[in-house]
PDB file of C-alpha atoms in Angstrom:
ATOM      1  CA  UNK A1183      40.526 -35.849  35.792  1.00  0.00           C
ATOM      2  CA  UNK A1184      40.183 -32.956  38.078  1.00  0.00           C
ATOM      3  CA  UNK A1185      41.802 -31.082  35.382  1.00  0.00           C
ATOM      4  CA  UNK A1186      39.042 -31.792  32.885  1.00  0.00           C
ATOM      5  CA  UNK A1187      36.412 -31.065  35.441  1.00  0.00           C
ATOM      6  CA  UNK A1188      38.006 -27.463  36.242  1.00  0.00           C
ATOM      7  CA  UNK A1189      37.985 -27.079  32.392  1.00  0.00           C
ATOM      8  CA  UNK A1190      34.293 -28.208  32.132  1.00  0.00           C
ATOM      9  CA  UNK A1191      33.482 -25.785  35.146  1.00  0.00           C
ATOM     10  CA  UNK A1192      35.128 -22.902  33.179  1.00  0.00           C
ATOM     11  CA  UNK A1193      33.122 -23.574  30.010  1.00  0.00           C
ATOM     12  CA  UNK A1194      29.793 -23.674  31.909  1.00  0.00           C
ATOM     13  CA  UNK A1195      30.719 -20.251  33.573  1.00  0.00           C
ATOM     14  CA  UNK A1196      31.513 -18.723  30.161  1.00  0.00           C
ATOM     15  CA  UNK A1197      28.376 -20.125  28.566  1.00  0.00           C
ATOM     16  CA  UNK A1198      26.299 -18.979  31.489  1.00  0.00           C
ATOM     17  CA  UNK A1199      28.041 -15.533  31.305  1.00  0.00           C
ATOM     18  CA  UNK A1200      27.523 -15.194  27.624  1.00  0.00           C
ATOM     19  CA  UNK A1201      23.767 -16.216  27.762  1.00  0.00           C
ATOM     20  CA  UNK A1202      23.247 -13.521  30.854  1.00  0.00           C
ATOM     21  CA  UNK A1203      25.164 -10.840  28.573  1.00  0.00           C
ATOM     22  CA  UNK A1204      23.086 -11.595  25.384  1.00  0.00           C
ATOM     23  CA  UNK A1205      19.943 -11.478  27.541  1.00  0.00           C
ATOM     24  CA  UNK A1206      20.765  -7.983  28.876  1.00  0.00           C
ATOM     25  CA  UNK A1207      21.785  -6.729  25.383  1.00  0.00           C
ATOM     26  CA  UNK A1208      18.372  -8.030  23.885  1.00  0.00           C
ATOM     27  CA  UNK A1209      16.609  -6.350  26.724  1.00  0.00           C
ATOM     28  CA  UNK A1210      18.253  -3.167  26.437  1.00  0.00           C
ATOM     29  CA  UNK A1211      17.676  -3.337  22.546  1.00  0.00           C
ATOM     30  CA  UNK A1212      14.027  -4.065  22.841  1.00  0.00           C
ATOM     31  CA  UNK A1213      13.628  -1.079  25.587  1.00  0.00           C
ATOM     32  CA  UNK A1214      15.406   1.182  23.301  1.00  0.00           C
ATOM     33  CA  UNK A1215      13.283   0.119  20.314  1.00  0.00           C
ATOM     34  CA  UNK A1216      10.003   0.694  22.343  1.00  0.00           C
ATOM     35  CA  UNK A1217      11.078   3.994  23.349  1.00  0.00           C
ATOM     36  CA  UNK A1218      11.891   5.174  19.954  1.00  0.00           C
ATOM     37  CA  UNK A1219       8.790   4.076  18.588  1.00  0.00           C
ATOM     38  CA  UNK A1220       6.782   5.931  21.081  1.00  0.00           C
ATOM     39  CA  UNK A1221       8.581   9.135  20.146  1.00  0.00           C
ATOM     40  CA  UNK A1222       8.128   8.509  16.496  1.00  0.00           C
ATOM     41  CA  UNK A1223       4.360   8.108  16.842  1.00  0.00           C
ATOM     42  CA  UNK A1224       4.121  11.119  19.176  1.00  0.00           C
ATOM     43  CA  UNK A1225       3.245   8.677  22.080  1.00  0.00           C
ATOM     44  CA  UNK A1226       5.131  10.281  25.138  1.00  0.00           C
ATOM     45  CA  UNK A1227       4.176   9.258  28.813  1.00  0.00           C
ATOM     46  CA  UNK A1228       2.428  12.167  30.589  1.00  0.00           C
ATOM     47  CA  UNK A1229       2.050  13.101  34.211  1.00  0.00           C
ATOM     48  CA  UNK A1230      -1.248  13.065  35.866  1.00  0.00           C
ATOM     49  CA  UNK A1231      -1.475  16.868  35.336  1.00  0.00           C
ATOM     50  CA  UNK A1232      -1.297  16.281  31.744  1.00  0.00           C
ATOM     51  CA  UNK A1233      -3.722  13.375  31.686  1.00  0.00           C
ATOM     52  CA  UNK A1234      -6.263  15.750  33.400  1.00  0.00           C
ATOM     53  CA  UNK A1235      -5.796  18.436  30.883  1.00  0.00           C
ATOM     54  CA  UNK A1236      -6.486  16.123  28.106  1.00  0.00           C
ATOM     55  CA  UNK A1237      -9.395  14.649  29.689  1.00  0.00           C
ATOM     56  CA  UNK A1238     -11.019  18.056  30.225  1.00  0.00           C
ATOM     57  CA  UNK A1239     -10.140  19.038  26.684  1.00  0.00           C
ATOM     58  CA  UNK A1240     -11.771  15.918  25.200  1.00  0.00           C
ATOM     59  CA  UNK A1241     -14.829  16.663  27.423  1.00  0.00           C
ATOM     60  CA  UNK A1242     -14.908  20.083  25.889  1.00  0.00           C
ATOM     61  CA  UNK A1243     -14.727  18.710  22.324  1.00  0.00           C
ATOM     62  CA  UNK A1244     -17.494  16.072  23.013  1.00  0.00           C
ATOM     63  CA  UNK A1245     -19.666  19.035  23.984  1.00  0.00           C
ATOM     64  CA  UNK A1246     -18.777  20.977  21.063  1.00  0.00           C
ATOM     65  CA  UNK A1247     -19.269  17.836  18.772  1.00  0.00           C
ATOM     66  CA  UNK A1248     -22.652  17.395  20.314  1.00  0.00           C
ATOM     67  CA  UNK A1249     -23.787  20.987  19.490  1.00  0.00           C
ATOM     68  CA  UNK A1250     -22.539  20.713  15.848  1.00  0.00           C
ATOM     69  CA  UNK A1251     -24.240  17.307  15.698  1.00  0.00           C
ATOM     70  CA  UNK A1252     -27.560  19.025  16.677  1.00  0.00           C
ATOM     71  CA  UNK A1253     -26.817  22.184  14.150  1.00  0.00           C
ATOM     72  CA  UNK A1254     -26.129  19.575  11.406  1.00  0.00           C
ATOM     73  CA  UNK A1255     -29.590  17.756  12.227  1.00  0.00           C
ATOM     74  CA  UNK A1256     -31.310  21.144  11.938  1.00  0.00           C
ATOM     75  CA  UNK A1257     -29.521  21.958   8.717  1.00  0.00           C
ATOM     76  CA  UNK A1258     -30.190  18.492   7.222  1.00  0.00           C
ATOM     77  CA  UNK A1259     -33.930  19.017   7.606  1.00  0.00           C
ATOM     78  CA  UNK A1260     -33.953  21.867   5.008  1.00  0.00           C
ATOM     79  CA  UNK A1261     -34.235  20.613   1.604  1.00  0.00           C
ATOM     80  CA  UNK A1262     -31.360  21.936  -0.584  1.00  0.00           C
ATOM     81  CA  UNK A1263     -32.247  24.216  -3.433  1.00  0.00           C
ATOM     82  CA  UNK A1264     -30.001  23.613  -6.368  1.00  0.00           C
ATOM     83  CA  UNK A1265     -31.438  25.763  -9.221  1.00  0.00           C
ATOM     84  CA  UNK A1266     -32.717  29.150  -8.878  1.00  0.00           C
ATOM     85  CA  UNK A1267     -34.425  30.807  -6.124  1.00  0.00           C
ATOM     86  CA  UNK A1268     -36.426  28.981  -3.201  1.00  0.00           C
ATOM     87  CA  UNK A1269     -40.120  29.019  -4.285  1.00  0.00           C
ATOM     88  CA  UNK A1270     -41.295  29.029  -0.538  1.00  0.00           C
ATOM     89  CA  UNK A1271     -39.656  32.643  -0.501  1.00  0.00           C
ATOM     90  CA  UNK A1272     -41.607  33.860  -3.430  1.00  0.00           C
ATOM     91  CA  UNK A1273     -44.006  36.812  -3.018  1.00  0.00           C
ATOM     92  CA  UNK A1274     -46.855  35.114  -4.884  1.00  0.00           C
ATOM     93  CA  UNK A1275     -47.865  31.476  -5.181  1.00  0.00           C
ATOM     94  CA  UNK A1276     -47.028  29.490  -8.273  1.00  0.00           C
ATOM     95  CA  UNK A1277     -47.610  26.230  -9.634  1.00  0.00           C
ATOM     96  CA  UNK A1278     -48.736  24.034 -12.805  1.00  0.00           C
ATOM     97  CA  UNK A1279     -51.719  22.213 -14.029  1.00  0.00           C
ATOM     98  CA  UNK A1280     -50.265  18.679 -14.135  1.00  0.00           C
ATOM     99  CA  UNK A1281     -53.425  16.852 -15.749  1.00  0.00           C
ATOM    100  CA  UNK A1282     -56.332  17.994 -17.691  1.00  0.00           C
ATOM    101  CA  UNK A1283     -58.655  15.179 -19.108  1.00  0.00           C
ATOM    102  CA  UNK A1284     -61.987  13.631 -19.789  1.00  0.00           C
ATOM    103  CA  UNK A1285     -62.822  10.655 -17.917  1.00  0.00           C
ATOM    104  CA  UNK A1286     -66.502   8.986 -17.057  1.00  0.00           C
ATOM    105  CA  UNK A1287     -68.060  12.130 -18.109  1.00  0.00           C
ATOM    106  CA  UNK A1288     -66.133  14.551 -16.193  1.00  0.00           C
ATOM    107  CA  UNK A1289     -63.428  17.263 -16.919  1.00  0.00           C
ATOM    108  CA  UNK A1290     -60.591  16.214 -14.570  1.00  0.00           C
ATOM    109  CA  UNK A1291     -58.142  18.840 -13.677  1.00  0.00           C
ATOM    110  CA  UNK A1292     -55.020  18.362 -11.379  1.00  0.00           C
ATOM    111  CA  UNK A1293     -52.773  21.171  -9.964  1.00  0.00           C
ATOM    112  CA  UNK A1294     -49.520  21.133  -8.274  1.00  0.00           C
ATOM    113  CA  UNK A1295     -48.441  24.160  -6.244  1.00  0.00           C
ATOM    114  CA  UNK A1296     -44.582  25.028  -6.153  1.00  0.00           C
ATOM    115  CA  UNK A1297     -44.737  26.007  -2.503  1.00  0.00           C
ATOM    116  CA  UNK A1298     -45.138  24.239   0.625  1.00  0.00           C
ATOM    117  CA  UNK A1299     -48.724  25.106   2.146  1.00  0.00           C
ATOM    118  CA  UNK A1300     -50.204  23.810   5.192  1.00  0.00           C
ATOM    119  CA  UNK A1301     -53.546  25.085   4.251  1.00  0.00           C
ATOM    120  CA  UNK A1302     -55.452  26.981   1.681  1.00  0.00           C
ATOM    121  CA  UNK A1303     -58.005  27.283  -0.989  1.00  0.00           C
ATOM    122  CA  UNK A1304     -57.834  26.746  -4.678  1.00  0.00           C
ATOM    123  CA  UNK A1305     -60.697  28.418  -6.735  1.00  0.00           C
ATOM    124  CA  UNK A1306     -61.407  27.015 -10.092  1.00  0.00           C
ATOM    125  CA  UNK A1307     -63.020  29.293 -12.947  1.00  0.00           C
ATOM    126  CA  UNK A1308     -63.569  28.129 -16.452  1.00  0.00           C
ATOM    127  CA  UNK A1309     -64.110  30.413 -19.370  1.00  0.00           C
ATOM    128  CA  UNK A1310     -65.335  29.894 -22.805  1.00  0.00           C
ATOM    129  CA  UNK A1311     -65.657  32.691 -25.369  1.00  0.00           C
ATOM    130  CA  UNK A1312     -64.719  35.227 -22.502  1.00  0.00           C
ATOM    131  CA  UNK A1313     -67.593  34.057 -20.323  1.00  0.00           C
ATOM    132  CA  UNK A1314     -67.517  32.441 -17.142  1.00  0.00           C
ATOM    133  CA  UNK A1315     -69.120  28.786 -17.516  1.00  0.00           C
ATOM    134  CA  UNK A1316     -68.096  27.192 -14.228  1.00  0.00           C
ATOM    135  CA  UNK A1317     -66.850  28.254 -10.837  1.00  0.00           C
ATOM    136  CA  UNK A1318     -65.907  26.119  -7.720  1.00  0.00           C
ATOM    137  CA  UNK A1319     -63.244  25.674  -5.068  1.00  0.00           C
ATOM    138  CA  UNK A1320     -61.294  23.117  -3.392  1.00  0.00           C
ATOM    139  CA  UNK A1321     -58.826  23.023  -0.426  1.00  0.00           C
ATOM    140  CA  UNK A1322     -55.150  23.022  -0.593  1.00  0.00           C
ATOM    141  CA  UNK A1323     -53.412  19.627   0.377  1.00  0.00           C
ATOM    142  CA  UNK A1324     -49.773  19.738   1.533  1.00  0.00           C
ATOM    143  CA  UNK A1325     -47.352  17.228   0.284  1.00  0.00           C
ATOM    144  CA  UNK A1326     -43.568  16.688   1.315  1.00  0.00           C
ATOM    145  CA  UNK A1327     -42.027  19.819  -0.066  1.00  0.00           C
ATOM    146  CA  UNK A1328     -45.040  21.301  -2.201  1.00  0.00           C
ATOM    147  CA  UNK A1329     -48.792  21.337  -2.184  1.00  0.00           C
ATOM    148  CA  UNK A1330     -51.706  20.480  -4.323  1.00  0.00           C
ATOM    149  CA  UNK A1331     -55.311  21.358  -4.981  1.00  0.00           C
ATOM    150  CA  UNK A1332     -57.613  18.650  -3.822  1.00  0.00           C
ATOM    151  CA  UNK A1333     -58.649  18.232  -7.403  1.00  0.00           C
ATOM    152  CA  UNK A1334     -61.590  19.254  -9.608  1.00  0.00           C
ATOM    153  CA  UNK A1335     -63.932  16.774 -11.252  1.00  0.00           C
ATOM    154  CA  UNK A1336     -66.363  18.979 -13.075  1.00  0.00           C
ATOM    155  CA  UNK A1337     -69.370  17.226 -14.912  1.00  0.00           C
ATOM    156  CA  UNK A1338     -69.097  17.913 -18.860  1.00  0.00           C
ATOM    157  CA  UNK A1339     -72.830  18.711 -18.753  1.00  0.00           C
ATOM    158  CA  UNK A1340     -71.923  22.074 -16.825  1.00  0.00           C
ATOM    159  CA  UNK A1341     -68.975  23.092 -18.976  1.00  0.00           C
ATOM    160  CA  UNK A1342     -70.087  22.110 -22.493  1.00  0.00           C
ATOM    161  CA  UNK A1343     -67.537  21.703 -25.588  1.00  0.00           C
ATOM    162  CA  UNK A1344     -65.205  23.903 -27.391  1.00  0.00           C
ATOM    163  CA  UNK A1345     -62.003  25.644 -26.226  1.00  0.00           C
ATOM    164  CA  UNK A1346     -62.080  26.275 -22.611  1.00  0.00           C
ATOM    165  CA  UNK A1347     -59.633  28.510 -20.483  1.00  0.00           C
ATOM    166  CA  UNK A1348     -58.839  27.289 -17.000  1.00  0.00           C
ATOM    167  CA  UNK A1349     -57.948  29.768 -14.261  1.00  0.00           C
ATOM    168  CA  UNK A1350     -57.027  28.521 -10.825  1.00  0.00           C
ATOM    169  CA  UNK A1351     -56.599  31.049  -8.172  1.00  0.00           C
ATOM    170  CA  UNK A1352     -54.763  29.860  -5.055  1.00  0.00           C
ATOM    171  CA  UNK A1353     -54.772  31.508  -1.628  1.00  0.00           C
ATOM    172  CA  UNK A1354     -53.023  30.600   1.473  1.00  0.00           C
ATOM    173  CA  UNK A1355     -52.615  32.952   4.291  1.00  0.00           C
ATOM    174  CA  UNK A1356     -51.603  36.305   2.773  1.00  0.00           C
ATOM    175  CA  UNK A1357     -50.020  35.075  -0.351  1.00  0.00           C
ATOM    176  CA  UNK A1358     -52.196  34.425  -3.758  1.00  0.00           C
ATOM    177  CA  UNK A1359     -51.351  33.349  -7.234  1.00  0.00           C
ATOM    178  CA  UNK A1360     -52.892  32.255 -10.614  1.00  0.00           C
ATOM    179  CA  UNK A1361     -52.343  29.230 -12.536  1.00  0.00           C
ATOM    180  CA  UNK A1362     -53.749  29.259 -16.090  1.00  0.00           C
ATOM    181  CA  UNK A1363     -54.117  26.612 -18.861  1.00  0.00           C
ATOM    182  CA  UNK A1364     -56.090  25.825 -21.786  1.00  0.00           C
ATOM    183  CA  UNK A1365     -58.264  22.398 -23.001  1.00  0.00           C
ATOM    184  CA  UNK A1366     -60.401  21.824 -25.966  1.00  0.00           C
ATOM    185  CA  UNK A1367     -63.400  19.605 -25.149  1.00  0.00           C
TER     186      UNK A1367
END
């Protein structure tokens, strides 16, 4: 019986020893795998000096990004110009008559100015057969990226009938421009 006990104890020691060896091998394997993954991804433990340098570099980058963000915000306020020259840089004011029509006994004229203007004046002149038949003025009203004349509502009794030449003179600051059109009443 005693011999069986000794054999039984031997087996227990062998099993325990084998388990310990397996645990050590698994632990070493995990450590080696973890270290090799850090090397593959570029993660390397750094000393406190290197960490301090990285922190300073990040702070400098954040300051640089803040200035870049501020510069981008200023650039984003500008409306991109996709075709042709920027009309705001033109030497004279330009525009188009957007509406001419008769309503409620009035000749209605609406004008859009290509440039952005804070203020200014639009002068309207109507000519029939080469003679001035009506003159008036209106203020310039600014829009998001352009401007417009406040609008002209001319009583038909002051204009008459026939072919009428429309001349609108726009003045703002040191710039001027003329917008012309034709209407038959």
